[in-house]
Short mmCIF file of C-alpha atoms and ligand atoms in Angstrom, two decimals:
data_model
loop_
_atom_site.label_atom_id
_atom_site.label_comp_id
_atom_site.label_asym_id
_atom_site.label_seq_id
_atom_site.Cartn_x
_atom_site.Cartn_y
_atom_site.Cartn_z
CA MET K 85 13.16 2.25 -2.08
CA ASN K 86 12.04 2.12 1.54
CA ILE K 87 8.45 2.94 2.34
CA GLY K 88 7.00 3.99 5.68
CA VAL K 89 3.29 3.30 5.99
CA PHE K 90 1.12 5.29 8.42
CA ALA K 91 -2.25 3.77 9.40
CA SER K 92 -4.89 4.29 12.07
CA GLY K 93 -7.23 1.39 11.27
CA ARG K 94 -7.69 -2.07 9.79
CA GLY K 95 -4.98 -1.62 7.15
CA SER K 96 -6.48 -3.16 4.02
CA ASN K 97 -4.59 -0.64 1.84
CA PHE K 98 -1.40 -1.49 3.72
CA GLN K 99 -2.12 -5.15 2.96
CA ALA K 100 -2.62 -4.29 -0.74
CA ILE K 101 0.81 -2.59 -0.77
CA LEU K 102 2.39 -5.67 0.85
CA ASN K 103 0.66 -7.94 -1.66
CA ALA K 104 2.08 -5.94 -4.56
CA ILE K 105 5.57 -6.17 -3.04
CA GLN K 106 5.23 -9.90 -2.39
CA ARG K 107 4.06 -10.51 -5.97
CA GLY K 108 7.12 -8.69 -7.28
CA ILE K 109 5.00 -5.92 -8.83
CA LEU K 110 6.25 -3.20 -6.50
CA PRO K 111 10.04 -3.11 -6.14
CA ALA K 112 10.19 -1.68 -2.62
CA ARG K 113 10.37 -2.57 1.08
CA VAL K 114 8.16 -1.41 3.91
CA THR K 115 10.64 -0.58 6.68
CA LEU K 116 8.14 0.93 9.12
CA LEU K 117 4.47 0.81 10.04
CA LEU K 118 3.53 3.78 12.19
CA SER K 119 0.17 4.02 13.93
CA ASN K 120 -1.36 6.57 16.27
CA LYS K 121 -3.67 3.81 17.57
CA SER K 122 -2.25 1.03 19.72
CA ASP K 123 -5.03 -1.35 18.66
CA ALA K 124 -4.95 -0.70 14.88
CA GLY K 125 -5.36 -3.84 12.77
CA ALA K 126 -2.54 -2.52 10.59
CA LEU K 127 -0.09 -3.09 13.49
CA GLU K 128 -1.07 -6.76 13.54
CA ILE K 129 -0.53 -7.07 9.77
CA ALA K 130 2.93 -5.52 10.16
CA ARG K 131 3.90 -7.81 13.02
CA SER K 132 2.83 -10.92 11.16
CA ASN K 133 4.97 -9.79 8.21
CA GLY K 134 8.04 -9.02 10.34
CA ILE K 135 7.78 -5.27 9.66
CA PRO K 136 8.97 -2.91 12.43
CA THR K 137 6.12 -1.03 14.09
CA ILE K 138 5.78 2.02 16.24
CA HIS K 139 2.82 3.41 18.13
CA LEU K 140 3.30 7.16 18.01
CA SER K 141 0.68 9.62 19.10
CA GLN K 142 0.68 13.36 19.75
CA LYS K 143 -0.80 12.49 23.16
CA GLN K 144 2.54 11.03 24.24
CA PHE K 145 4.22 14.45 23.82
CA PRO K 146 3.84 17.86 25.48
CA ASP K 147 3.70 19.76 22.17
CA GLU K 148 3.68 19.34 18.38
CA GLU K 149 7.34 20.27 18.12
CA SER K 150 8.60 17.36 20.21
CA PHE K 151 6.10 14.99 18.55
CA ALA K 152 7.27 16.03 15.07
CA ALA K 153 10.94 15.74 16.08
CA LYS K 154 10.34 12.18 17.26
CA MET K 155 8.45 11.32 14.06
CA LEU K 156 11.33 12.60 11.92
CA ASN K 157 13.78 10.70 14.05
CA VAL K 158 11.84 7.46 13.65
CA LEU K 159 11.52 7.99 9.88
CA ARG K 160 15.25 8.58 9.53
CA GLY K 161 16.05 5.67 11.83
CA HIS K 162 14.16 3.37 9.46
CA ASP K 163 15.66 5.03 6.39
CA VAL K 164 12.21 5.89 5.01
CA HIS K 165 12.29 7.49 1.55
CA LEU K 166 8.57 7.59 0.79
CA ILE K 167 5.61 7.78 3.19
CA ALA K 168 2.28 6.17 2.28
CA LEU K 169 -0.67 7.19 4.43
CA ALA K 170 -3.13 4.31 4.44
CA GLY K 171 -6.14 5.27 6.50
CA TYR K 172 -4.08 7.54 8.78
CA LEU K 173 -6.52 9.94 10.37
CA LYS K 174 -4.15 12.53 11.83
CA LYS K 175 -2.57 15.55 10.25
CA ILE K 176 1.13 15.21 9.40
CA PRO K 177 3.17 17.83 11.31
CA THR K 178 4.37 20.68 9.09
CA VAL K 179 8.07 19.99 9.66
CA VAL K 180 7.58 16.41 8.46
CA VAL K 181 5.66 17.62 5.37
CA ARG K 182 8.57 19.98 4.64
CA ALA K 183 11.22 17.31 5.18
CA TYR K 184 9.33 14.89 2.91
CA ARG K 185 7.99 17.38 0.34
CA ASN K 186 6.43 15.47 -2.61
CA LYS K 187 7.30 12.22 -0.86
CA ILE K 188 4.11 11.67 1.14
CA LEU K 189 1.13 10.01 -0.54
CA ASN K 190 -2.42 9.53 0.69
CA ILE K 191 -5.40 7.57 -0.60
CA HIS K 192 -8.84 9.15 -0.31
CA PRO K 193 -12.12 7.29 -0.98
CA ALA K 194 -13.69 9.88 -3.31
CA LEU K 195 -12.88 11.94 -6.38
CA LEU K 196 -11.02 14.88 -4.89
CA PRO K 197 -11.35 17.85 -4.78
CA LEU K 198 -14.95 16.79 -4.11
CA PHE K 199 -15.81 15.23 -0.76
CA GLY K 200 -12.51 15.93 0.98
CA GLY K 201 -11.23 18.05 3.84
CA PRO K 202 -11.69 17.98 7.61
CA GLY K 203 -14.39 15.53 8.75
CA MET K 204 -14.51 13.80 5.38
CA TYR K 205 -13.30 10.33 6.24
CA GLY K 206 -14.70 6.80 6.38
CA HIS K 207 -18.46 6.47 6.04
CA HIS K 208 -18.93 10.27 6.14
CA VAL K 209 -17.47 10.49 2.63
CA HIS K 210 -19.77 7.85 1.11
CA GLU K 211 -22.85 9.19 2.91
CA ALA K 212 -22.12 12.66 1.51
CA VAL K 213 -21.68 11.26 -2.01
CA ILE K 214 -24.99 9.37 -1.85
CA ALA K 215 -26.80 12.42 -0.40
CA SER K 216 -25.44 14.63 -3.19
CA GLY K 217 -27.04 12.50 -5.91
CA MET K 218 -23.71 12.22 -7.78
CA LYS K 219 -23.72 9.40 -10.28
CA VAL K 220 -20.00 8.79 -9.96
CA SER K 221 -17.49 8.44 -7.15
CA GLY K 222 -14.06 6.86 -6.93
CA ALA K 223 -10.68 6.97 -5.27
CA THR K 224 -7.83 9.47 -5.37
CA VAL K 225 -4.14 9.12 -4.64
CA HIS K 226 -2.65 12.52 -3.89
CA LEU K 227 0.44 14.16 -2.50
CA VAL K 228 0.18 15.39 1.07
CA ASP K 229 0.82 19.03 1.82
CA GLU K 230 -0.04 21.24 4.79
CA GLU K 231 -3.82 20.94 4.33
CA TYR K 232 -6.16 17.96 4.50
CA ASP K 233 -6.82 16.40 1.07
CA ARG K 234 -5.53 19.40 -0.87
CA GLY K 235 -2.21 18.19 -2.30
CA LEU K 236 -1.64 17.52 -6.00
CA ILE K 237 -3.60 14.64 -7.48
CA VAL K 238 -1.47 11.71 -8.65
CA LEU K 239 -4.02 9.11 -9.79
CA GLN K 240 -7.80 8.73 -9.78
CA ARG K 241 -10.25 6.06 -10.82
CA SER K 242 -14.01 6.30 -10.87
CA VAL K 243 -16.83 3.91 -10.00
CA PRO K 244 -20.51 4.39 -10.84
CA VAL K 245 -22.92 5.24 -8.04
CA GLU K 246 -25.98 3.13 -8.74
CA GLU K 247 -29.59 3.61 -7.72
CA HIS K 248 -29.45 0.80 -5.13
CA ASP K 249 -26.11 1.87 -3.59
CA THR K 250 -25.85 2.64 0.12
CA ALA K 251 -22.83 4.16 1.85
CA GLU K 252 -21.74 0.59 2.69
CA THR K 253 -22.00 -0.84 -0.83
CA LEU K 254 -20.33 2.24 -2.30
CA ALA K 255 -17.50 2.01 0.28
CA ALA K 256 -16.89 -1.61 -0.74
CA LYS K 257 -16.75 -0.74 -4.45
CA VAL K 258 -14.41 2.17 -3.84
CA LEU K 259 -12.16 0.09 -1.56
CA THR K 260 -11.65 -2.46 -4.34
CA ILE K 261 -10.26 0.21 -6.66
CA GLU K 262 -8.24 1.78 -3.82
CA HIS K 263 -6.39 -1.53 -3.53
CA GLU K 264 -5.57 -1.35 -7.24
CA ILE K 265 -4.57 2.27 -7.70
CA TYR K 266 -2.57 2.80 -4.49
CA PRO K 267 0.12 0.21 -5.28
CA GLN K 268 0.13 1.50 -8.91
CA ALA K 269 0.75 5.09 -7.81
CA ILE K 270 3.43 4.06 -5.31
CA LYS K 271 5.10 1.97 -8.02
CA ALA K 272 5.35 5.05 -10.26
CA PHE K 273 7.16 6.93 -7.46
CA VAL K 274 9.42 3.98 -6.65
CA GLU K 275 10.36 3.63 -10.32
CA ASN K 276 11.01 7.36 -10.60
CA ARG K 277 8.36 7.82 -13.32
CA VAL K 278 6.73 10.85 -11.72
CA LEU K 279 7.37 14.40 -12.83
CA ILE K 280 5.92 17.23 -10.74
CA LYS K 281 5.80 20.47 -12.68
CA GLU K 282 3.73 23.64 -12.39
CA ARG K 283 1.19 22.11 -10.02
CA SER K 284 0.70 19.05 -12.23
CA VAL K 285 1.78 15.48 -11.72
CA TRP K 286 2.86 13.56 -14.80
CA ILE K 287 3.34 9.82 -14.73
CA HIS K 288 5.28 8.33 -17.62
C1 GRF V 516 -9.67 3.91 3.04
O1 GRF V 516 -10.99 4.03 2.56
C2 GRF V 516 -8.85 5.08 2.60
O2 GRF V 516 -9.26 5.64 1.39
C3 GRF V 516 -9.06 6.07 3.70
O3 GRF V 516 -9.18 5.31 4.87
C4 GRF V 516 -9.61 4.00 4.55
C5 GRF V 516 -8.60 3.07 5.13
O4 GRF V 516 -8.97 1.73 5.00
N1 GRF V 516 -8.00 7.06 3.74
P1 GRF V 516 -7.92 0.61 5.34
O5 GRF V 516 -7.48 0.80 6.80
O6 GRF V 516 -6.77 0.73 4.40
O7 GRF V 516 -8.66 -0.68 5.18
#
């Protein structure tokens, strides 16, 4: 199965996906790394692994329609079957969500449906968790639909929030489990072990 990874930043989750492929754990290929940021670290990781890259941003297009058409074109041109968002901070155009229904995954650094939605990214998430007094946080892999962080949940794992935790220490703990559960969730899709039924996701 061919995977297209979308990333806006450093790309440590992208690297975790590549590691799983290289270790033979994840039977897939990454055929495209798409970034809306020309200076994203993820682009560098792709280049050094010989993976095709594209810098694609809404700003390069007069409207969403032409942007979305180009995105679909690029995805088809690289024969992408599954899209993995890995720190991609932009909304996926509706026509792309429709064309890849149940085939777009995202990783979020909290236990959705808590601490998700517009503005809830990066350190904002962990600061909100600490401020709430919650004793547990974690990471969530979910399907992407038309709204931010609202698609069906595929896989979650929790981490304790300890007395001494700051947003930075919590982010580091959560990131470690992100790197474990994202390749696991993608593997389930690649191996066709996912059943989506009545707004539930079953992995067998
Ligand atoms: C991760 O915390 C992920 O959950 C969120 O964005 C961050 C991306 O980090 N969606 P990286 O670029 O994969 O290192």
